[in-house]
Coordinates of C-alpha atoms and ligand atoms in Angstrom, one line a residue:
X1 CA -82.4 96.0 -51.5
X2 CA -79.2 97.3 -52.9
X3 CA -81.5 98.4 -56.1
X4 CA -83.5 100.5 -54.3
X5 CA -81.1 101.9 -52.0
X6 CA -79.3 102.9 -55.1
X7 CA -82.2 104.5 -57.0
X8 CA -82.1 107.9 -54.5
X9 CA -79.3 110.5 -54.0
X10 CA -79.3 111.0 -58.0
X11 CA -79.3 114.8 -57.2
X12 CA -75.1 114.7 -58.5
X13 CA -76.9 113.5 -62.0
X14 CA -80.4 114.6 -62.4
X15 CA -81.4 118.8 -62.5
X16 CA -84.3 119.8 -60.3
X17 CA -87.3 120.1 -62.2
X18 CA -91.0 121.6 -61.7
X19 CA -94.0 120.4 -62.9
X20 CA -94.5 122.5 -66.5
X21 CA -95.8 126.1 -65.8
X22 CA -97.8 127.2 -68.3
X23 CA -96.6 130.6 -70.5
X24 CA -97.9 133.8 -68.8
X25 CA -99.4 134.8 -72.0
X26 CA -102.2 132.2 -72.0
X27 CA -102.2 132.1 -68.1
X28 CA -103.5 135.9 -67.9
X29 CA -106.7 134.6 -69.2
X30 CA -108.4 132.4 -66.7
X31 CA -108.3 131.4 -63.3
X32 CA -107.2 127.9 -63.9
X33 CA -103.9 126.5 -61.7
X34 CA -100.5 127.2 -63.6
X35 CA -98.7 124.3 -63.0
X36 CA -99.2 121.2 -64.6
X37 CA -98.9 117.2 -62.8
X38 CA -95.9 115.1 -62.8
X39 CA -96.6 112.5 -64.5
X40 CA -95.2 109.2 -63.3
X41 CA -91.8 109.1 -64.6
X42 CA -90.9 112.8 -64.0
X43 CA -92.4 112.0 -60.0
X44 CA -90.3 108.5 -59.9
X45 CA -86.8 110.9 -61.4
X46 CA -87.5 113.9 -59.0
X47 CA -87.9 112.1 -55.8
X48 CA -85.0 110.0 -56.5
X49 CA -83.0 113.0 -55.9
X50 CA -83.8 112.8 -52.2
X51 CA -80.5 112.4 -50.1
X52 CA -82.5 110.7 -47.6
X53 CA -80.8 112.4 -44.4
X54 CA -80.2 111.0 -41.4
X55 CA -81.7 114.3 -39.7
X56 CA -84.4 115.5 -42.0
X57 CA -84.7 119.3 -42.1
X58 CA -87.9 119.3 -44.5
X59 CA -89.5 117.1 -42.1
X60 CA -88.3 119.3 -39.1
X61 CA -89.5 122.2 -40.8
X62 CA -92.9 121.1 -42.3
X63 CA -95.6 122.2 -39.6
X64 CA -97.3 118.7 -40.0
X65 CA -94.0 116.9 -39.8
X66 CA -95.5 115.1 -42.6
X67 CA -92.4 111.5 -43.6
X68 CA -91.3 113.3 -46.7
X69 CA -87.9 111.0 -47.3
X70 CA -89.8 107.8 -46.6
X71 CA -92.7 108.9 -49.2
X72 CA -90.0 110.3 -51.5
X73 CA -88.4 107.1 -51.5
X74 CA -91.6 105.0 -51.8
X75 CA -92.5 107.5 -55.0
X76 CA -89.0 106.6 -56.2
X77 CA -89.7 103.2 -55.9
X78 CA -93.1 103.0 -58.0
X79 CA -94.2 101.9 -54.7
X80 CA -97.4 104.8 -54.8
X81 CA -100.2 103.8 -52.9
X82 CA -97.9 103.1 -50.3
X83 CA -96.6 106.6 -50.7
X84 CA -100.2 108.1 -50.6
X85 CA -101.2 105.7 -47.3
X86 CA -98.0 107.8 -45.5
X87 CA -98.3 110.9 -47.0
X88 CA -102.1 110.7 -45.7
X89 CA -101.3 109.4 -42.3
X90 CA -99.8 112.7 -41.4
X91 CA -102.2 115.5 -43.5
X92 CA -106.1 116.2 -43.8
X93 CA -105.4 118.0 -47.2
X94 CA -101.9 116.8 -48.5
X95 CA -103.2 117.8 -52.0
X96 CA -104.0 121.3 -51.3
X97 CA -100.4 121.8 -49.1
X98 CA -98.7 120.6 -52.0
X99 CA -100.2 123.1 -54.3
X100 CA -100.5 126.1 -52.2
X101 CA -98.0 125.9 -49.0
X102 CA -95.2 128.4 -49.5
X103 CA -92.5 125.4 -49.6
X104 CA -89.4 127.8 -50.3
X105 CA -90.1 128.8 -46.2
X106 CA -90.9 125.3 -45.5
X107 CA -89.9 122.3 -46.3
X108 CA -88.1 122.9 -49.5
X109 CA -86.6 125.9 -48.1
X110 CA -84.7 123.7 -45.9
X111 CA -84.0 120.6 -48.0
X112 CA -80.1 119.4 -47.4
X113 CA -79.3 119.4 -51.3
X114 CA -81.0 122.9 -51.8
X115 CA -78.9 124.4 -48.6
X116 CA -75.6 122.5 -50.9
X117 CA -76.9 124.6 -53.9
X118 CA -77.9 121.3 -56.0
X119 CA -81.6 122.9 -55.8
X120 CA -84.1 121.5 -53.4
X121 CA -86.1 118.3 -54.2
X122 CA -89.7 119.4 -55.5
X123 CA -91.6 117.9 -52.5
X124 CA -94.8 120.0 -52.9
X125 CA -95.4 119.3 -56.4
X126 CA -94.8 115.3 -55.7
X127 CA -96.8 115.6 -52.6
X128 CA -99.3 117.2 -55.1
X129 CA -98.6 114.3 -57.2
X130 CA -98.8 111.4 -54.9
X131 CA -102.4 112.8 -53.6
X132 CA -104.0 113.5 -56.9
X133 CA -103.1 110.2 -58.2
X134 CA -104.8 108.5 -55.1
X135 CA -108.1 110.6 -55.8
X136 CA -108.0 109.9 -59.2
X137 CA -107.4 106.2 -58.7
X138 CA -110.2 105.8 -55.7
X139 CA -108.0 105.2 -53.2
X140 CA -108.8 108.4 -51.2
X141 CA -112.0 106.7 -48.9
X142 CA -113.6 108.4 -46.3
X143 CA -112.5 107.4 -42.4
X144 CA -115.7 105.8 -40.9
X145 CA -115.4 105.1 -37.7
X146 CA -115.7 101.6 -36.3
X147 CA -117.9 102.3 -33.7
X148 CA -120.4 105.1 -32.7
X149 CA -119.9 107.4 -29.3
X150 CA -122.7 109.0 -27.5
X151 CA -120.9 112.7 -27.5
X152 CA -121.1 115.4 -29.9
X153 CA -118.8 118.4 -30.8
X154 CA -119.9 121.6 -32.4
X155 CA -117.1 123.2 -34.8
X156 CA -117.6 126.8 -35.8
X157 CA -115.9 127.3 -38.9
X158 CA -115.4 125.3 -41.6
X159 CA -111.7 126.1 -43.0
X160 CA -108.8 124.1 -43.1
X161 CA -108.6 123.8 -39.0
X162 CA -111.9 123.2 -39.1
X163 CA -111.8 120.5 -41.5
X164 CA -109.0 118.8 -40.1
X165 CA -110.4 118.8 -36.4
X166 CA -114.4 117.3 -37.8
X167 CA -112.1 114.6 -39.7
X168 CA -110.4 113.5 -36.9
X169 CA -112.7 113.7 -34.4
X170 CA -115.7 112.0 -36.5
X171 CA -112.7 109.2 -37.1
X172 CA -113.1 108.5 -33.3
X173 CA -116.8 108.2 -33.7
X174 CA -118.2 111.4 -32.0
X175 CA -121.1 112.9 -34.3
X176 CA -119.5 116.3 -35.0
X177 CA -121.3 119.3 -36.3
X178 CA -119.7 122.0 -38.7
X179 CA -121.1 126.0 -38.6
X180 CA -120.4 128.1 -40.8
X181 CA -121.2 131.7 -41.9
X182 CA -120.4 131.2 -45.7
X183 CA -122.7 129.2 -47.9
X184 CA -120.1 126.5 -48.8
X185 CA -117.3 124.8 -46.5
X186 CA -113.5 125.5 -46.8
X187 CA -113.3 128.9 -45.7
X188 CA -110.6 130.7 -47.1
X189 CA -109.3 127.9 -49.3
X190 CA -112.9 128.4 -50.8
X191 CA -113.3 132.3 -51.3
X192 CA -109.9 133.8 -50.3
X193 CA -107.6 131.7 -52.3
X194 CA -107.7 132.1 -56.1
X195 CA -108.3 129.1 -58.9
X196 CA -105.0 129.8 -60.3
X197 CA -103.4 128.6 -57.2
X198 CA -105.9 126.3 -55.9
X199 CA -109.0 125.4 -58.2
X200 CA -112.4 125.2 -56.5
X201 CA -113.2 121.1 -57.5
X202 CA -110.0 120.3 -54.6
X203 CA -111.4 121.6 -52.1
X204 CA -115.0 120.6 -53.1
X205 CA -114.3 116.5 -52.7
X206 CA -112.6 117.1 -49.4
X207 CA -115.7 118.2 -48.6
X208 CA -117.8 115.7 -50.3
X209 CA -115.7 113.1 -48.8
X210 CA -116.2 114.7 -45.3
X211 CA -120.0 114.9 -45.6
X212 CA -119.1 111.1 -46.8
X213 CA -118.0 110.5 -42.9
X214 CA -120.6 111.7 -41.8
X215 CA -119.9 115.3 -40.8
X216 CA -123.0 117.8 -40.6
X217 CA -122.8 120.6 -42.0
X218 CA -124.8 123.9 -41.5
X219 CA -124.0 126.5 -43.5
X220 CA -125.4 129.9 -43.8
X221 CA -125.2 129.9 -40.0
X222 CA -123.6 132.2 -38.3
X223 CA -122.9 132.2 -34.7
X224 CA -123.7 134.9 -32.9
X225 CA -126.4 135.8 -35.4
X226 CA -127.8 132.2 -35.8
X227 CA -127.2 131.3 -32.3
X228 CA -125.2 132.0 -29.6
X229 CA -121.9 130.1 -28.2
X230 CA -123.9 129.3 -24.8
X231 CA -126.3 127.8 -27.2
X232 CA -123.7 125.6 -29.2
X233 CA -121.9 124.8 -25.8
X234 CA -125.9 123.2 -24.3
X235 CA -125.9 121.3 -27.4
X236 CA -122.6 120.0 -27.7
X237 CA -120.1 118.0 -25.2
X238 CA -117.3 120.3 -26.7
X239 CA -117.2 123.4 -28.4
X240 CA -114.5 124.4 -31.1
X241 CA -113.7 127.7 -32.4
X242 CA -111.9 127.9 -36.0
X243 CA -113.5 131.4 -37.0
X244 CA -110.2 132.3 -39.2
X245 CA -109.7 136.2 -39.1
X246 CA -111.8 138.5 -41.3
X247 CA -111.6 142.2 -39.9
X248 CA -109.6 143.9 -42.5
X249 CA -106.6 146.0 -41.6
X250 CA -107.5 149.8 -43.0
X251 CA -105.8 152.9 -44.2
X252 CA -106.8 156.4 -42.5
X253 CA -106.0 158.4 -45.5
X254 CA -108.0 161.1 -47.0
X255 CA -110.0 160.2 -49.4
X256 CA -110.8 156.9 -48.1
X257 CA -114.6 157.4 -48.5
X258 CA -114.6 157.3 -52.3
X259 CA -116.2 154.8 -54.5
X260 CA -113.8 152.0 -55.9
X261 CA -111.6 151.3 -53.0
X262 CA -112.4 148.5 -51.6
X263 CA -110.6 145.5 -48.9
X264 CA -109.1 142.6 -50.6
X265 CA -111.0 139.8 -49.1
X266 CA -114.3 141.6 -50.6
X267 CA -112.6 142.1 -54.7
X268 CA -111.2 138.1 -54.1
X269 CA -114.5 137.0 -52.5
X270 CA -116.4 138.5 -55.6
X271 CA -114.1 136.9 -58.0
X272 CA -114.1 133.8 -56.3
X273 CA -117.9 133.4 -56.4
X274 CA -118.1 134.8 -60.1
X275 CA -115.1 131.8 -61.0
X276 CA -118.0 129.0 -59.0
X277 CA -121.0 130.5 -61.2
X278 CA -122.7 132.4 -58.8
X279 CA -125.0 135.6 -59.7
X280 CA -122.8 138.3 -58.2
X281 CA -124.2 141.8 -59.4
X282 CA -121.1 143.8 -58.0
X283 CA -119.2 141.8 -60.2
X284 CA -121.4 142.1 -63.6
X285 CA -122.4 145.7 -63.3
X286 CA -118.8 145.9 -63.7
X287 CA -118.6 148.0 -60.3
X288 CA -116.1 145.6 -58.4
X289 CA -114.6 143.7 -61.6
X290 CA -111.4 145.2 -62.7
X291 CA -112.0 144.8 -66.6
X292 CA -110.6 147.9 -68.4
X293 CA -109.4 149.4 -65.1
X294 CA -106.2 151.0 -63.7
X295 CA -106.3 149.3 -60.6
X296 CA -104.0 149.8 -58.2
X297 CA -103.3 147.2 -55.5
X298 CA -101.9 148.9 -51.9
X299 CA -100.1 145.8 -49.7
X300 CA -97.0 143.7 -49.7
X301 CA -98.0 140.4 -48.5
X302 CA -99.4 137.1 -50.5
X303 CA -103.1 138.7 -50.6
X304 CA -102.0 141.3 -52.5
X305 CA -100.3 139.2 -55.0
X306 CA -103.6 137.4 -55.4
X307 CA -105.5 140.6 -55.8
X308 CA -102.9 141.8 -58.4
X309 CA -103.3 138.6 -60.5
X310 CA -106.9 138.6 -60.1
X311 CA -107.0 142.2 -61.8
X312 CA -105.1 140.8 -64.6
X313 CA -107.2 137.8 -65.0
X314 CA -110.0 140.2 -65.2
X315 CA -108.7 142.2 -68.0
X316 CA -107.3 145.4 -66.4
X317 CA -105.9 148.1 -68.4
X318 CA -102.9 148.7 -65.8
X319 CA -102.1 146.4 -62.6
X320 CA -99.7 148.3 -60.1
X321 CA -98.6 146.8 -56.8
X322 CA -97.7 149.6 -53.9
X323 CA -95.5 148.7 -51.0
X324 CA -93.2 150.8 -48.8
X325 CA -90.4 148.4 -48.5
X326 CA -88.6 147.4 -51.4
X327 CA -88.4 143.4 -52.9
X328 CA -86.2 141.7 -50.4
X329 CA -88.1 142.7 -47.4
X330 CA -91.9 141.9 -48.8
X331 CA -93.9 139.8 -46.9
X332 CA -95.3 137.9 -49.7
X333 CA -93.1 134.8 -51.1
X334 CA -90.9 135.6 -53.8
X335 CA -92.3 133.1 -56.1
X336 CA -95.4 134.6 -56.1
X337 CA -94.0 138.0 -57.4
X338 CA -92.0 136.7 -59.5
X339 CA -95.0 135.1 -61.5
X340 CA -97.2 138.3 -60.7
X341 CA -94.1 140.0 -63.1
X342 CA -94.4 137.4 -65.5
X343 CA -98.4 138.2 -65.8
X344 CA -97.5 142.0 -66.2
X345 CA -97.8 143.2 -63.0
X346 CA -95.8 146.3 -62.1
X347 CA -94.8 146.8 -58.5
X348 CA -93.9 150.7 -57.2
X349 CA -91.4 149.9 -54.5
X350 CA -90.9 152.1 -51.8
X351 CA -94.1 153.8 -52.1
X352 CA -96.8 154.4 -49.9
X353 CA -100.6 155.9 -50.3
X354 CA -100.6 159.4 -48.4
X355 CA -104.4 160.0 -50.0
X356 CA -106.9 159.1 -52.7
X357 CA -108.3 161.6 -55.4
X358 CA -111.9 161.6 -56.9
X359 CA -114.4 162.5 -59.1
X360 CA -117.9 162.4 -58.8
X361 CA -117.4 160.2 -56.1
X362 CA -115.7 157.5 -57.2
X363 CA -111.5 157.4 -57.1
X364 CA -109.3 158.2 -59.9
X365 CA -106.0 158.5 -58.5
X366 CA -103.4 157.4 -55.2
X367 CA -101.6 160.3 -54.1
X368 CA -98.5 158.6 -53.1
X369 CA -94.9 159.4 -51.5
X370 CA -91.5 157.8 -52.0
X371 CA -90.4 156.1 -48.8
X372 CA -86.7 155.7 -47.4
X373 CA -86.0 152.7 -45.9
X374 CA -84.0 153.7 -42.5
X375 CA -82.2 152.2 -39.8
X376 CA -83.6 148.6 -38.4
X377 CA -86.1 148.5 -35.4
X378 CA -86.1 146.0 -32.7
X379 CA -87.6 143.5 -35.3
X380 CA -84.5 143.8 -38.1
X381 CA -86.6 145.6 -40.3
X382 CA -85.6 148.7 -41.7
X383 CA -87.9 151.6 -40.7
X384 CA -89.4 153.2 -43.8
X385 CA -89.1 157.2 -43.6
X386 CA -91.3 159.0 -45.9
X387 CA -88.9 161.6 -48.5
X388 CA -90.2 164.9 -48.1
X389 CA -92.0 166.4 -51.0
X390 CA -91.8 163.3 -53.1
X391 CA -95.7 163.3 -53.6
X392 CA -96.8 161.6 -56.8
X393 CA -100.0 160.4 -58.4
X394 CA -100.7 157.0 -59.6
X395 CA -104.1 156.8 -62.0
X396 CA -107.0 154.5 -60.4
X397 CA -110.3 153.6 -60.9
X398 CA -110.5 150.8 -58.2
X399 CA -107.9 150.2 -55.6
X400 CA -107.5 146.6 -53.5
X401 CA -106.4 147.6 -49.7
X402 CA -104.5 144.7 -48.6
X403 CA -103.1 144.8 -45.6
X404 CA -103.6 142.4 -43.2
X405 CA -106.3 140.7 -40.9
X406 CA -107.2 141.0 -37.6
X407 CA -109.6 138.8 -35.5
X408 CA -113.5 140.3 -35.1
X409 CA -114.7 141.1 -31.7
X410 CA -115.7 137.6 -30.6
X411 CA -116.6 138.1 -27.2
X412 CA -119.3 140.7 -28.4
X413 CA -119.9 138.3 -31.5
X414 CA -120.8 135.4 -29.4
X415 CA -122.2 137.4 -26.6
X416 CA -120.1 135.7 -24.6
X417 CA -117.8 138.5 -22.7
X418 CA -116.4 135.4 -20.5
X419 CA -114.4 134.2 -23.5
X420 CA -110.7 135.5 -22.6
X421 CA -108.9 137.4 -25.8
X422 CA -105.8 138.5 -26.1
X423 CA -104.6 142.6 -27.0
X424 CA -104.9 141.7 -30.2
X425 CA -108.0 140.1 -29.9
X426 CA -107.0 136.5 -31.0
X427 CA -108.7 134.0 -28.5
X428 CA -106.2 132.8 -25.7
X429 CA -105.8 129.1 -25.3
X430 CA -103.9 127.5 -22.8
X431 CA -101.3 126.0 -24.9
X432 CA -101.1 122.5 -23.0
X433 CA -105.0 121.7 -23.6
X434 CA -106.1 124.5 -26.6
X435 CA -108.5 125.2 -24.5
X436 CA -110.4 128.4 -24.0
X437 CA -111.0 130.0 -20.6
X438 CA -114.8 128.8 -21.3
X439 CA -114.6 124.9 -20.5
X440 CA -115.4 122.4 -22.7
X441 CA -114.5 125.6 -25.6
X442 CA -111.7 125.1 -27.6
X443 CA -109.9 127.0 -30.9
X444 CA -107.3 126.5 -33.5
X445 CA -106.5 127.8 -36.6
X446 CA -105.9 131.9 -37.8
X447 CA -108.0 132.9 -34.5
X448 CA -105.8 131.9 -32.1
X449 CA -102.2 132.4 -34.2
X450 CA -103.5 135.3 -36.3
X451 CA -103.4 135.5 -39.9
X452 CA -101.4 132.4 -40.7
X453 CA -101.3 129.4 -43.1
X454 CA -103.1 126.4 -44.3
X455 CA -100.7 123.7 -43.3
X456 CA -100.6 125.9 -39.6
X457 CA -104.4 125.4 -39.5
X458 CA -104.5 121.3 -40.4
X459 CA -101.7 121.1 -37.8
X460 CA -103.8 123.3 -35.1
X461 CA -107.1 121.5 -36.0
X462 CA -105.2 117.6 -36.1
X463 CA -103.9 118.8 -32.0
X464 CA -106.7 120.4 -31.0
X465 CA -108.9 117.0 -31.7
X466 CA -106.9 115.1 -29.7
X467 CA -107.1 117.6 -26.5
X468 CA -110.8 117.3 -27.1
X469 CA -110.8 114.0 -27.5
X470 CA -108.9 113.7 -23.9
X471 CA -111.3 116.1 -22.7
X472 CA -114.4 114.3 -24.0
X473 CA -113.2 111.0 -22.3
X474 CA -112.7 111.9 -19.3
X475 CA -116.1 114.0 -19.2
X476 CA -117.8 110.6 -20.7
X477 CA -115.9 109.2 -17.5
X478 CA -117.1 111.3 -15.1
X479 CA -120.7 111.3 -16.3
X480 CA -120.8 107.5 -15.7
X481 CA -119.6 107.6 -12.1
X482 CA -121.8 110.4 -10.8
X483 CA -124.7 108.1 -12.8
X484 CA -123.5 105.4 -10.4
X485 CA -123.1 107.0 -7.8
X486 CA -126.5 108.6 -8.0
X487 CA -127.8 104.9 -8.5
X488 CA -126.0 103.3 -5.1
Ligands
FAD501 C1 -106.2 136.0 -50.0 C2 -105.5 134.9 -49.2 C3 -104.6 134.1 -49.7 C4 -104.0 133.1 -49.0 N1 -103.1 132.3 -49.6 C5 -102.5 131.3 -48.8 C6 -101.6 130.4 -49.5 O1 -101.3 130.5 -50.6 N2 -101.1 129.4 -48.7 C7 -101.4 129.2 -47.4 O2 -101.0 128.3 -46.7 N3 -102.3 130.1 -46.8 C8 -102.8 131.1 -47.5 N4 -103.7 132.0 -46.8 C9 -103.9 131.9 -45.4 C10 -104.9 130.7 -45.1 O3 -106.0 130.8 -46.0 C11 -105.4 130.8 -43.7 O4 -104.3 130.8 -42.8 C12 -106.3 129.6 -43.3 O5 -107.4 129.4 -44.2 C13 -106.8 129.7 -41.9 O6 -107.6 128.6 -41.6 P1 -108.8 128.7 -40.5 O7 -109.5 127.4 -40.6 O8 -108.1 129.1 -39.2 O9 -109.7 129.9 -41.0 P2 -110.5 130.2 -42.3 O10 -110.0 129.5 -43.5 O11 -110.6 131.7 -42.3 O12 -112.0 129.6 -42.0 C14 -112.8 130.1 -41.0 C15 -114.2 129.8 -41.3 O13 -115.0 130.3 -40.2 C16 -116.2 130.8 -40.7 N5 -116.7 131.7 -39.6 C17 -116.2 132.9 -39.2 N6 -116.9 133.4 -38.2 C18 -118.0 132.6 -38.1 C19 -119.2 132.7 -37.3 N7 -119.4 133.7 -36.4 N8 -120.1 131.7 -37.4 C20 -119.9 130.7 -38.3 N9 -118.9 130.6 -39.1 C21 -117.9 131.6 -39.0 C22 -115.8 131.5 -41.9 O14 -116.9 131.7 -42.8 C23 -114.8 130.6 -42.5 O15 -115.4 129.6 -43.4 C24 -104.3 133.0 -47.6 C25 -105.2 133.9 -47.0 C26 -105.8 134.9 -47.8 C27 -106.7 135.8 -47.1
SF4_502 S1 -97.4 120.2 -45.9 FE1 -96.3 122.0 -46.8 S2 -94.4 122.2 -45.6 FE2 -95.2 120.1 -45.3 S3 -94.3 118.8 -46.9 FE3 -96.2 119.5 -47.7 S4 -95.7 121.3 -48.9 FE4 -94.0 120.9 -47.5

């Protein structure tokens, strides 16, 4: 006992250290991921520098609240399947979390020995660890349930919420149907995200082990198209809506109509499918693949970074990232820029597009102006002021627009104009149930928070089961006492 309690808090004698990152020099030249696995020893030695706190503020501030000390200590310990069986308990896709959630805002960010300036503990690459090990060792099994219910659930959407919620509830034994528009499951984790921060085979045996369950998929439907949600709401006992957010924030700038200048879901979605070996002739006529190109990236936040390190996967002659703020008020983690720098991306601070220039239809330039960042606004953001007669001209031949999601119409999607959204057109939920103002329709995930996270839409789609599971009962309830009642 004494043993093992001794084995932790060796953060006074042993340095943090990451997983090996592989040189930027061979990195620029494919989409695989950049860091390399623990292996055993290097896991056991960095989660032995766990303090194991009383109160602890990774767990506290990891959406899924997931028991990093205990699985820390278990890793520590050699003690790994154990590890996995907790790590598990608490995530649908601890694997992917590890590898793509932004831990320096998370739970690393508020790890006790990072906040005493030891450095943090390196929980998302041993949580990476722990998970990949169980895959690779068979230990990851598919959760069949132990008995069979009558009721069904129809999910549309088959992202990370999504996921989580068909997982949990086909665990309970309802048959549970997935819809989705795209002609593979994952969502964004499947055509937003690139390889090089999450490759495609992760998110493929999640999947695989789903279908495994015995989730039904239907892809290459799309509701509202395919059918409508009064449909899916006469077929099912409960409804849920995970549709993620896909209308792409634009830029009214002059110009805008040219060829080349295109949103940033579209250029990733393109490279994305290209990376899984589809045909994509956008791609190979070389019209939306930034080989040879002075692209020019227009956004601040973590899409951007993707589409900047995209470009230079692709073999760009220049990559430049525009943003109006400067680097300590980007949206985007700073981890992320910092190995967009180390790939040879160049970022214009304080910058933003005023138009776009052309030639023969097609761009060849962003007109830009230099930006003054001002007093803060009622958010503590400083207000960016555009310096008069600054105009400047940054050489293009395709420019990414990233700069943000909203939510589609979905009321008018569904043909459903009883479905209640908010101004911003993100559905409202009544917070206590997740349910919509449609009965029996529920949502999680990016279209009820906006554009969000991964680990936001597990959490979302791991609650929102169990309100539908409540919900389900008691309608399972109800249905046999008006049978009786109708048979006295
Ligand atoms: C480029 C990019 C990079 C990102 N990087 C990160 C990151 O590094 N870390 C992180 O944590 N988060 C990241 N995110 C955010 C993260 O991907 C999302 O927050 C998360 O995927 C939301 O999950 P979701 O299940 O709500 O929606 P989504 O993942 O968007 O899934 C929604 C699914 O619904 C389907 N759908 C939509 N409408 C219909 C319809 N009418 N009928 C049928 N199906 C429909 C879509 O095809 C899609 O498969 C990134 C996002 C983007 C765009
Ligand atoms: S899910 Fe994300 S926030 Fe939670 S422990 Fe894992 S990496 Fe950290």
């Amino acid at each position: 006992m004494f043993a093992m309690a001794q084995k932790m808090l060796q953060f006074v004698r042993t340095e943090k250290r990451m997983p090996d990152k592989r040189e930027a020099a061979a990195r620029r030249h494919d989409f695989d991921e950049i860091y390399g696995e623990f292996d055993q020893s290097g896991a056991e030695e960095q989660s032995s520098r766990c303090s194991q706190c009383g109160v602890p503020f990774c767990q506290v501030h990891c959406p899924l609240h997931n028991n990093i000390p205990d699985w820390l200590k278990l890793t520590a310990e050699g003690r790994l399947e154990e590890a996995y069986e907790m790590s598990s308990a608490t995530s649908n896709l601890p694997e992917i979390c590890g590898r793509i959630c932004p831990q320096d805002r998370l739970c690393e960010g508020n790890c006790t020995i990072e906040q005493s300036t030891h450095g943090t503990v390196t929980i998302g690459s041993i949580e990476k660890y722990i998970n990949d090990t169980a895959w690779d060792r068979g230990w990851v099994k598919p959760r069949i349930p132990a008995r069979e219910r009558a009721q069904s659930v129809g999910i549309i959407g088959g992202g990370p919420g999504g996921m989580a919620a068909a997982e949990q509830l086909r665990a309970k034994g309802y048959e549970v149907h997935v819809y989705d528009r795209y002609d593979r499951i994952g969502g964004l984790m499947m055509y937003g995200i690139p390889g090089f921060k999450l490759e495609k085979y992760v998110v493929d045996r999640r999947v695989k082990l789903l279908a495994d369950q015995g989730v039904i998929f239907h892809t290459n439907f799309e509701v509202g198209r395919d059918a409508t949600l009064a449909d899916l709401r006469a077929k099912h006992d409960a409804v849920l809506i995970a549709t993620g957010v896909y209308k792409a924030r634009d830029l009214d700038a002059p110009g805008s109509e040219l060829g080349n200048i295109i949103p940033a879901l579209k250029y990733l979605t393109i490279s994305n499918r290209q990376g899984l070996g589809d045909t994509v002739p956008d791609y190979d006529s070389g019209a939306l693949n930034a080989s040879g190109k002075n692209v020019v990236v227009i956004g601040g936040g973590d899409t951007a970074m993707d589409c900047v390190r995209t470009a230079i996967r692709q073999g760009a002659k220049s990559v430049k990232c525009l943003y109006r703020r400067n680097r300590a008020n980007m949206p985007g983690s700073q981890r992320e820029v910092h190995n967009a720098e180390e790939e040879g991306v160049e970022f214009v601070w304080q910058s933003a597009p005023e138009a776009f220039e052309g030639k023969d239809g097609v761009v060849t330039g962003v007109r830009a102006h230099r930006i003054h960042l001002g007093v803060a606004d009622a958010s503590g953001r400083q207000t960016p002021q555009v310096i008069d007669g600054s105009g400047y001209v940054l050489e293009a031949d395709l420019v990414i627009k990233a700069l943000g999601f909203d939510p589609e119409d979905l009321p008018a999607l569904f043909g459903e104009a009883g479905l209640k959204v908010s101004r911003w057109g993100t559905v409202t939920v009544n917070f206590r149930t997740m349910m919509s103002s449609l009965d029996g329709v529920f949502a999680a995930g990016d279209i009820v928070r906006g554009a969000s996270l991964v680990v936001w839409a597990i959490r979302d789609g791991r609650d929102v089961a169990e309100h539908m599971h409540s919900y389900l009962l008691q309608k399972a309830e109800a249905g046999t006492t008006a049978a009786a009642v109708a048979a006295e």
